[in-house]
mmCIF file of C-alpha atoms and ligand atoms in Angstrom:
data_model
loop_
_atom_site.group_PDB
_atom_site.id
_atom_site.type_symbol
_atom_site.label_atom_id
_atom_site.label_comp_id
_atom_site.label_asym_id
_atom_site.label_seq_id
_atom_site.Cartn_x
_atom_site.Cartn_y
_atom_site.Cartn_z
ATOM 1 C CA MET A 428 19.271 68.874 37.808
ATOM 2 C CA THR A 429 20.341 72.485 36.682
ATOM 3 C CA GLN A 430 22.561 73.192 33.905
ATOM 4 C CA GLU A 431 24.803 75.028 35.442
ATOM 5 C CA GLU A 432 25.344 71.173 37.410
ATOM 6 C CA HIS A 433 25.393 69.439 34.330
ATOM 7 C CA ARG A 434 28.721 67.002 33.978
ATOM 8 C CA SER A 435 29.946 66.140 30.980
ATOM 9 C CA GLY A 436 33.525 64.620 29.700
ATOM 10 C CA LEU A 437 35.890 61.854 28.347
ATOM 11 C CA VAL A 438 36.489 58.372 30.272
ATOM 12 C CA THR A 439 38.966 56.288 28.597
ATOM 13 C CA LEU A 440 39.847 52.007 29.143
ATOM 14 C CA VAL A 441 42.707 50.807 29.253
ATOM 15 C CA GLY A 442 44.174 47.477 30.316
ATOM 16 C CA ARG A 443 45.549 44.013 29.047
ATOM 17 C CA PRO A 444 43.429 42.110 26.825
ATOM 18 C CA ASN A 445 41.281 40.076 28.108
ATOM 19 C CA VAL A 446 40.053 41.496 31.576
ATOM 20 C CA GLY A 447 37.007 42.746 30.975
ATOM 21 C CA LYS A 448 36.776 46.454 29.433
ATOM 22 C CA SER A 449 34.248 45.892 26.397
ATOM 23 C CA SER A 450 32.435 44.101 28.757
ATOM 24 C CA ILE A 451 32.184 47.527 31.304
ATOM 25 C CA VAL A 452 31.818 49.606 28.526
ATOM 26 C CA ASN A 453 28.650 47.937 27.860
ATOM 27 C CA SER A 454 27.678 47.443 31.093
ATOM 28 C CA LEU A 455 27.692 51.179 31.929
ATOM 29 C CA VAL A 456 25.834 52.026 29.064
ATOM 30 C CA ARG A 457 23.327 49.412 29.740
ATOM 31 C CA GLU A 458 24.119 48.033 26.026
ATOM 32 C CA LYS A 459 25.579 46.020 23.510
ATOM 33 C CA VAL A 460 27.835 48.974 21.643
ATOM 34 C CA SER A 461 31.107 46.948 22.045
ATOM 35 C CA ILE A 462 32.421 43.440 21.131
ATOM 36 C CA VAL A 463 33.164 41.139 23.840
ATOM 37 C CA SER A 464 34.883 37.312 23.709
ATOM 38 C CA GLU A 465 36.700 34.803 25.617
ATOM 39 C CA ARG A 466 40.074 35.849 22.942
ATOM 40 C CA PRO A 467 42.574 38.492 23.995
ATOM 41 C CA GLN A 468 42.286 41.354 21.138
ATOM 42 C CA THR A 469 38.711 41.234 20.735
ATOM 43 C CA THR A 470 38.635 44.735 20.671
ATOM 44 C CA ARG A 471 40.383 46.268 17.598
ATOM 45 C CA ASN A 472 39.601 50.192 17.240
ATOM 46 C CA ARG A 473 39.090 53.373 20.217
ATOM 47 C CA VAL A 474 35.056 52.975 20.069
ATOM 48 C CA ARG A 475 33.403 56.001 21.533
ATOM 49 C CA CYS A 476 30.438 54.727 23.716
ATOM 50 C CA ILE A 477 28.266 57.580 24.956
ATOM 51 C CA ASP A 478 25.982 57.317 28.207
ATOM 52 C CA SER A 479 23.478 60.153 28.616
ATOM 53 C CA SER A 480 21.420 60.760 31.480
ATOM 54 C CA GLU A 481 19.790 64.083 33.268
ATOM 55 C CA LYS A 482 22.995 64.458 35.215
ATOM 56 C CA ALA A 483 25.653 63.735 32.970
ATOM 57 C CA GLN A 484 27.024 62.372 29.724
ATOM 58 C CA ILE A 485 29.732 60.325 29.984
ATOM 59 C CA VAL A 486 31.868 59.362 26.594
ATOM 60 C CA PHE A 487 33.401 56.043 27.039
ATOM 61 C CA VAL A 488 36.602 55.292 25.070
ATOM 62 C CA ASP A 489 37.099 51.514 24.556
ATOM 63 C CA THR A 490 40.646 50.735 23.585
ATOM 64 C CA PRO A 491 42.342 47.455 22.018
ATOM 65 C CA GLY A 492 44.347 45.769 24.522
ATOM 66 C CA VAL A 493 47.871 46.348 25.430
ATOM 67 C CA TYR A 494 49.602 43.347 24.699
ATOM 68 C CA PRO A 495 53.481 42.914 22.288
ATOM 69 C CA ALA A 496 52.964 43.605 18.641
ATOM 70 C CA ARG A 497 54.066 40.586 16.430
ATOM 71 C CA ASN A 498 52.449 42.704 13.338
ATOM 72 C CA ARG A 499 51.634 46.252 11.478
ATOM 73 C CA LEU A 500 48.156 45.069 13.060
ATOM 74 C CA GLY A 501 49.116 44.848 16.152
ATOM 75 C CA GLU A 502 51.138 48.241 15.972
ATOM 76 C CA PHE A 503 47.837 49.579 15.321
ATOM 77 C CA LEU A 504 45.941 48.441 18.552
ATOM 78 C CA LEU A 505 49.137 49.605 20.537
ATOM 79 C CA ASP A 506 49.144 53.402 18.841
ATOM 80 C CA GLU A 507 45.299 53.064 19.269
ATOM 81 C CA ALA A 508 45.785 52.619 23.183
ATOM 82 C CA ARG A 509 48.131 55.499 23.682
ATOM 83 C CA LEU A 510 46.204 57.659 21.414
ATOM 84 C CA ALA A 511 43.054 57.216 23.285
ATOM 85 C CA LEU A 512 45.298 58.378 26.505
ATOM 86 C CA GLU A 513 45.550 61.927 24.634
ATOM 87 C CA ALA A 514 42.842 64.594 25.981
ATOM 88 C CA VAL A 515 40.457 62.336 28.256
ATOM 89 C CA ASP A 516 39.277 63.634 31.538
ATOM 90 C CA LEU A 517 39.655 60.561 33.613
ATOM 91 C CA ILE A 518 41.626 57.389 32.935
ATOM 92 C CA LEU A 519 39.481 54.004 33.873
ATOM 93 C CA TYR A 520 42.731 50.937 34.285
ATOM 94 C CA VAL A 521 40.901 47.696 34.052
ATOM 95 C CA VAL A 522 42.854 44.551 35.850
ATOM 96 C CA GLU A 523 41.688 41.286 37.206
ATOM 97 C CA ALA A 524 40.677 41.472 40.706
ATOM 98 C CA GLY A 525 43.178 38.889 41.775
ATOM 99 C CA PRO A 526 46.865 38.555 42.385
ATOM 100 C CA PHE A 527 48.148 40.575 38.582
ATOM 101 C CA SER A 528 50.900 42.328 38.000
ATOM 102 C CA PRO A 529 51.959 44.203 35.419
ATOM 103 C CA GLU A 530 53.378 42.573 32.165
ATOM 104 C CA PRO A 531 56.506 44.335 30.248
ATOM 105 C CA GLU A 532 53.832 46.082 27.555
ATOM 106 C CA GLU A 533 51.606 47.359 30.090
ATOM 107 C CA LYS A 534 54.719 48.617 31.694
ATOM 108 C CA SER A 535 55.181 51.477 29.642
ATOM 109 C CA LEU A 536 51.913 52.183 29.378
ATOM 110 C CA LEU A 537 51.890 52.478 33.259
ATOM 111 C CA GLY A 538 54.675 54.869 33.093
ATOM 112 C CA LEU A 539 53.163 56.664 30.189
ATOM 113 C CA ILE A 540 49.427 57.177 32.422
ATOM 114 C CA GLY A 541 51.645 57.789 35.573
ATOM 115 C CA ALA A 542 53.481 60.805 34.300
ATOM 116 C CA LEU A 543 50.500 62.185 32.604
ATOM 117 C CA LYS A 544 48.397 64.660 35.375
ATOM 118 C CA THR A 545 44.987 63.282 34.044
ATOM 119 C CA PRO A 546 43.365 61.372 36.947
ATOM 120 C CA SER A 547 42.838 57.333 37.019
ATOM 121 C CA LEU A 548 40.837 54.451 38.702
ATOM 122 C CA LEU A 549 41.790 51.184 39.430
ATOM 123 C CA VAL A 550 39.103 48.997 38.033
ATOM 124 C CA ALA A 551 39.174 45.157 39.390
ATOM 125 C CA ASN A 552 37.009 42.966 37.215
ATOM 126 C CA LYS A 553 35.546 39.814 37.230
ATOM 127 C CA ALA A 554 35.253 40.306 41.643
ATOM 128 C CA ASP A 555 32.717 37.797 40.439
ATOM 129 C CA LYS A 556 35.859 34.890 40.849
ATOM 130 C CA LEU A 557 37.494 36.574 43.519
ATOM 131 C CA LYS A 558 37.801 34.529 46.846
ATOM 132 C CA GLU A 559 37.918 36.211 49.627
ATOM 133 C CA GLY A 560 41.652 36.975 51.271
ATOM 134 C CA VAL A 561 43.644 39.670 50.507
ATOM 135 C CA PRO A 562 42.735 42.714 50.672
ATOM 136 C CA LEU A 563 42.582 44.406 46.900
ATOM 137 C CA GLU A 564 44.849 47.125 47.713
ATOM 138 C CA VAL A 565 47.892 45.083 48.368
ATOM 139 C CA VAL A 566 47.659 42.782 45.838
ATOM 140 C CA LEU A 567 47.465 45.458 43.026
ATOM 141 C CA GLN A 568 50.089 47.457 45.143
ATOM 142 C CA PRO A 569 52.148 47.129 41.669
ATOM 143 C CA TYR A 570 49.279 49.333 39.728
ATOM 144 C CA ILE A 571 48.312 51.527 42.656
ATOM 145 C CA GLY A 572 52.399 52.304 43.157
ATOM 146 C CA VAL A 573 52.914 53.859 39.631
ATOM 147 C CA LEU A 574 49.076 55.037 38.807
ATOM 148 C CA HIS A 575 48.091 56.746 42.032
ATOM 149 C CA PRO A 576 44.788 56.081 41.107
ATOM 150 C CA LEU A 577 41.838 58.278 43.067
ATOM 151 C CA GLU A 578 41.109 54.772 44.051
ATOM 152 C CA THR A 579 40.323 51.265 43.461
ATOM 153 C CA LEU A 580 36.972 50.082 42.870
ATOM 154 C CA PRO A 581 36.155 45.674 42.528
ATOM 155 C CA VAL A 582 33.802 45.743 40.180
ATOM 156 C CA SER A 583 31.942 42.813 38.020
ATOM 157 C CA ALA A 584 30.710 43.316 34.429
ATOM 158 C CA LYS A 585 28.997 39.940 34.449
ATOM 159 C CA THR A 586 27.221 40.615 37.491
ATOM 160 C CA GLY A 587 26.707 43.895 37.511
ATOM 161 C CA PHE A 588 28.376 44.277 41.078
ATOM 162 C CA ASN A 589 29.406 47.951 41.911
ATOM 163 C CA ILE A 590 29.300 49.124 38.030
ATOM 164 C CA ASP A 591 26.245 51.709 39.347
ATOM 165 C CA LEU A 592 28.663 52.941 41.801
ATOM 166 C CA LEU A 593 31.509 53.181 39.404
ATOM 167 C CA ARG A 594 29.611 55.078 37.089
ATOM 168 C CA ASP A 595 28.632 57.458 39.918
ATOM 169 C CA LYS A 596 32.172 58.344 40.926
ATOM 170 C CA ILE A 597 33.250 58.684 37.015
ATOM 171 C CA ILE A 598 30.353 61.006 36.923
ATOM 172 C CA ALA A 599 31.635 63.006 40.480
ATOM 173 C CA THR A 600 35.529 63.143 38.241
ATOM 174 C CA LEU A 601 33.872 64.484 35.315
ATOM 175 C CA PRO A 602 33.572 69.208 34.907
ATOM 176 C CA THR A 603 30.714 70.840 34.337
ATOM 177 C CA GLY A 604 29.600 71.320 30.730
ATOM 178 C CA PRO A 605 26.602 70.402 28.829
ATOM 179 C CA SER A 606 26.312 67.563 26.572
ATOM 180 C CA LEU A 607 29.256 66.375 24.045
ATOM 181 C CA PHE A 608 26.715 64.399 21.295
ATOM 182 C CA PRO A 609 23.362 64.281 20.747
ATOM 183 C CA GLU A 610 21.538 62.595 23.790
ATOM 184 C CA ASP A 611 20.108 59.331 21.694
ATOM 185 C CA MET A 612 23.394 58.959 20.217
ATOM 186 C CA LEU A 613 24.727 55.434 21.146
ATOM 187 C CA MET A 614 28.214 55.322 19.798
ATOM 188 C CA ASP A 615 30.298 57.359 17.086
ATOM 189 C CA HIS A 616 30.427 54.820 14.395
ATOM 190 C CA PRO A 617 28.189 53.885 11.944
ATOM 191 C CA GLU A 618 25.875 51.063 11.638
ATOM 192 C CA ARG A 619 28.066 50.041 9.169
ATOM 193 C CA PHE A 620 31.064 49.378 11.762
ATOM 194 C CA LEU A 621 28.337 47.588 14.097
ATOM 195 C CA ALA A 622 27.369 45.417 11.614
ATOM 196 C CA GLU A 623 31.604 44.224 10.673
ATOM 197 C CA GLU A 624 32.006 43.969 14.650
ATOM 198 C CA LEU A 625 29.039 41.892 15.583
ATOM 199 C CA ILE A 626 29.977 39.883 12.584
ATOM 200 C CA ARG A 627 33.998 39.655 13.683
ATOM 201 C CA GLU A 628 32.340 39.052 17.356
ATOM 202 C CA GLN A 629 30.968 35.400 16.338
ATOM 203 C CA VAL A 630 34.713 35.004 14.606
ATOM 204 C CA PHE A 631 36.221 35.620 17.582
ATOM 205 C CA ARG A 632 33.879 33.191 19.906
ATOM 206 C CA LEU A 633 33.421 29.979 16.919
ATOM 207 C CA THR A 634 37.252 30.172 15.576
ATOM 208 C CA ARG A 635 40.509 28.897 17.480
ATOM 209 C CA GLU A 636 43.929 30.025 17.771
ATOM 210 C CA GLU A 637 45.410 32.226 15.243
ATOM 211 C CA VAL A 638 42.671 31.898 13.622
ATOM 212 C CA PRO A 639 40.589 34.725 14.402
ATOM 213 C CA HIS A 640 43.329 37.367 14.674
ATOM 214 C CA GLY A 641 43.861 36.761 11.282
ATOM 215 C CA VAL A 642 40.250 37.720 9.901
ATOM 216 C CA ALA A 643 39.016 41.245 8.533
ATOM 217 C CA VAL A 644 35.199 41.325 7.779
ATOM 218 C CA GLN A 645 34.035 44.304 5.140
ATOM 219 C CA VAL A 646 29.955 45.068 4.794
ATOM 220 C CA GLU A 647 29.375 45.253 1.108
ATOM 221 C CA THR A 648 25.971 45.745 0.794
ATOM 222 C CA PHE A 649 23.724 47.354 3.473
ATOM 223 C CA LYS A 650 20.441 48.352 2.846
ATOM 224 C CA THR A 651 17.661 48.743 5.468
ATOM 225 C CA PRO A 652 14.196 47.028 5.298
ATOM 226 C CA PHE A 653 13.388 50.596 3.447
ATOM 227 C CA GLU A 654 15.876 50.198 0.991
ATOM 228 C CA TYR A 655 15.242 46.465 0.716
ATOM 229 C CA PRO A 656 10.985 46.180 -0.001
ATOM 230 C CA GLU A 657 11.563 43.113 -1.871
ATOM 231 C CA ARG A 658 11.851 41.109 1.878
ATOM 232 C CA ASN A 659 11.301 44.413 4.271
ATOM 233 C CA LYS A 660 14.275 43.156 6.000
ATOM 234 C CA ALA A 661 17.831 44.813 6.468
ATOM 235 C CA LEU A 662 20.061 43.418 3.707
ATOM 236 C CA ILE A 663 23.881 43.159 4.769
ATOM 237 C CA GLN A 664 26.228 41.559 2.347
ATOM 238 C CA ALA A 665 29.397 41.133 3.893
ATOM 239 C CA THR A 666 32.939 39.800 3.292
ATOM 240 C CA LEU A 667 35.485 37.661 5.715
ATOM 241 C CA TYR A 668 39.315 38.119 5.101
ATOM 242 C CA VAL A 669 41.353 35.630 5.959
ATOM 243 C CA GLU A 670 45.386 35.278 4.982
ATOM 244 C CA ARG A 671 45.710 31.652 4.152
ATOM 245 C CA ALA A 672 43.884 29.170 2.059
ATOM 246 C CA SER A 673 44.060 27.152 5.076
ATOM 247 C CA GLN A 674 41.956 29.477 7.165
ATOM 248 C CA LYS A 675 39.291 30.115 4.831
ATOM 249 C CA GLY A 676 38.658 25.851 4.674
ATOM 250 C CA ILE A 677 38.403 26.039 8.458
ATOM 251 C CA LEU A 678 36.065 29.028 8.362
ATOM 252 C CA ILE A 679 33.509 27.872 6.000
ATOM 253 C CA GLY A 680 33.697 24.119 8.153
ATOM 254 C CA ALA A 681 32.827 21.274 6.544
ATOM 255 C CA GLY A 682 29.971 21.058 4.098
ATOM 256 C CA GLY A 683 29.761 25.367 5.497
ATOM 257 C CA LYS A 684 29.190 24.477 8.552
ATOM 258 C CA MET A 685 30.911 26.865 10.231
ATOM 259 C CA LEU A 686 30.197 29.495 8.040
ATOM 260 C CA LYS A 687 26.347 29.097 8.345
ATOM 261 C CA GLU A 688 27.018 29.449 12.325
ATOM 262 C CA ILE A 689 29.047 32.445 12.326
ATOM 263 C CA GLY A 690 26.600 33.563 10.424
ATOM 264 C CA ARG A 691 22.939 32.536 12.194
ATOM 265 C CA LEU A 692 24.197 33.712 15.353
ATOM 266 C CA ALA A 693 25.623 37.457 13.826
ATOM 267 C CA ARG A 694 22.174 37.235 12.324
ATOM 268 C CA LEU A 695 20.301 37.411 15.756
ATOM 269 C CA SER A 696 22.872 40.295 17.215
ATOM 270 C CA LEU A 697 22.779 42.241 14.486
ATOM 271 C CA GLU A 698 18.916 41.911 14.621
ATOM 272 C CA SER A 699 18.771 42.664 18.318
ATOM 273 C CA GLN A 700 21.313 45.329 17.854
ATOM 274 C CA LEU A 701 19.295 47.222 14.336
ATOM 275 C CA GLY A 702 15.809 46.093 15.686
ATOM 276 C CA CYS A 703 14.191 44.791 12.326
ATOM 277 C CA PRO A 704 15.067 41.358 10.464
ATOM 278 C CA VAL A 705 17.838 41.440 8.491
ATOM 279 C CA PHE A 706 19.162 38.814 5.700
ATOM 280 C CA LEU A 707 22.565 38.222 6.005
ATOM 281 C CA GLU A 708 25.301 36.726 3.396
ATOM 282 C CA LEU A 709 28.614 36.218 4.005
ATOM 283 C CA TRP A 710 31.531 35.423 1.442
ATOM 284 C CA VAL A 711 35.082 34.160 2.777
ATOM 285 C CA LYS A 712 37.865 36.162 1.010
ATOM 286 C CA VAL A 713 41.808 34.834 1.205
ATOM 287 C CA LEU A 714 43.964 38.260 0.544
ATOM 288 C CA PRO A 715 47.557 37.137 2.005
ATOM 289 C CA GLU A 716 49.391 38.932 4.618
ATOM 290 C CA TRP A 717 47.008 41.608 4.670
ATOM 291 C CA ARG A 718 47.806 42.373 8.676
ATOM 292 C CA LYS A 719 51.363 43.394 6.601
ATOM 293 C CA SER A 720 50.679 45.712 4.605
ATOM 294 C CA PRO A 721 49.720 49.182 4.912
ATOM 295 C CA GLN A 722 47.252 49.597 1.903
ATOM 296 C CA GLN A 723 44.852 46.718 3.466
ATOM 297 C CA LEU A 724 45.006 47.728 7.455
ATOM 298 C CA LYS A 725 43.810 51.249 6.000
ATOM 299 C CA ARG A 726 41.126 49.545 3.926
ATOM 300 C CA PHE A 727 39.424 47.630 7.171
ATOM 301 C CA GLY A 728 39.758 50.806 9.515
ATOM 302 C CA TYR A 729 43.681 49.708 10.858
ATOM 303 C CA GLY A 730 45.666 52.549 9.552
ATOM 304 C CA ARG A 731 45.814 55.955 9.252
HETATM 305 N N1 GTP B 1627 33.870 36.290 35.377
HETATM 306 C C1 GTP B 1627 33.627 37.314 34.604
HETATM 307 N N2 GTP B 1627 33.874 37.121 33.047
HETATM 308 C C2 GTP B 1627 34.334 37.974 32.477
HETATM 309 C C3 GTP B 1627 33.793 39.176 33.548
HETATM 310 N N3 GTP B 1627 33.736 40.471 32.122
HETATM 311 C C4 GTP B 1627 34.334 39.950 31.082
HETATM 312 N N4 GTP B 1627 34.821 39.073 31.629
HETATM 313 C C5 GTP B 1627 34.665 37.948 30.518
HETATM 314 O O1 GTP B 1627 36.315 38.216 30.117
HETATM 315 C C6 GTP B 1627 36.148 38.029 28.686
HETATM 316 C C7 GTP B 1627 36.864 39.411 27.829
HETATM 317 O O2 GTP B 1627 35.976 40.630 27.782
HETATM 318 P P1 GTP B 1627 36.180 41.268 26.911
HETATM 319 O O3 GTP B 1627 35.290 42.575 27.742
HETATM 320 O O4 GTP B 1627 36.452 41.257 25.294
HETATM 321 O O5 GTP B 1627 38.291 41.695 27.289
HETATM 322 P P2 GTP B 1627 38.159 43.480 26.969
HETATM 323 O O6 GTP B 1627 38.858 43.659 27.810
HETATM 324 O O7 GTP B 1627 37.839 44.224 26.126
HETATM 325 O O8 GTP B 1627 39.696 42.309 25.663
HETATM 326 P P3 GTP B 1627 40.070 42.907 24.409
HETATM 327 O O9 GTP B 1627 39.380 43.696 23.906
HETATM 328 O O10 GTP B 1627 40.850 41.485 23.604
HETATM 329 O O11 GTP B 1627 41.480 43.779 25.008
HETATM 330 C C8 GTP B 1627 35.338 37.933 28.207
HETATM 331 O O12 GTP B 1627 35.014 35.849 27.605
HETATM 332 C C9 GTP B 1627 34.286 37.960 29.130
HETATM 333 O O13 GTP B 1627 33.161 37.692 28.737
HETATM 334 C C10 GTP B 1627 33.620 39.855 35.365
HETATM 335 O O14 GTP B 1627 33.412 40.722 35.475
HETATM 336 N N5 GTP B 1627 33.331 38.519 35.240
HETATM 337 MG MG1 MG B 1628 37.796 44.423 24.200
#
């Protein structure tokens, strides 16, 4: 591999919520970099995740799923998805494999992408759930007709089916050029952001209905084991903000059981990502209607 053959570029993943965009990014970079849950609207920010190899450096931009905005947070999520389409080399439009048709909010995004000159691949995820039947090119025609993708590829982030092939196809579309980021870098956000996300991930996994959507996590203290020699562990203290007292009750749970479980699972995933033991302390506070307040949204990283 000569330097002239090395490729690099930005690749954005977009689509409706819950189709598996973040799961695909994690499979492609072979690391847990973006949080995943079975609830829609898990991802809230554009997250750049970097895959460096001898052949190429691919910078993936994971985005919030496109969904009608019901508050200022919802508007921010939509904007994040739209902004991630600017100045990228390739768009991965992600759908679920199967007879899937665009929803109204998606149609406007599809129109936007169709009008761009940026090439796209239509990625049909969850192929493991697909039953033999009509070819994907036929069932996904409503997408293909607007996007005109270079190709339609079934994949499964769950089983790894076609993930290596997808990576190769992505690399083949990228321009030649040097790496854009240091080659040992995995994401463009600091560890504090990752910690907030991994805690929020457990809230999304353990609570239901509106509760997870009304939660924001802020890390107050982040010390490495070196900075916390008393225990020789990382020290992470974080606050979970909710909009109502009833939600605080749910997050804490009877006898503090729920918060304990969120903390236990978040600690395990933090330890595996940070590679060191972690002492995690969580608090819950009520901040009425934070999703409507520009100042509060900004404070949590959901504003401009
Ligand atoms: N069966 C199956 N499930 C999958 C696959 N990929 C992802 N999932 C599941 O689909 C759900 C949503 O996955 P995410 O990766 O969070 O989806 P997303 O598109 O990033 O969702 P938002 O961030 O809300 O837009 C999770 O429960 C995943 O475990 C797959 O290939 N097969
Ligand atoms: Mg996501």
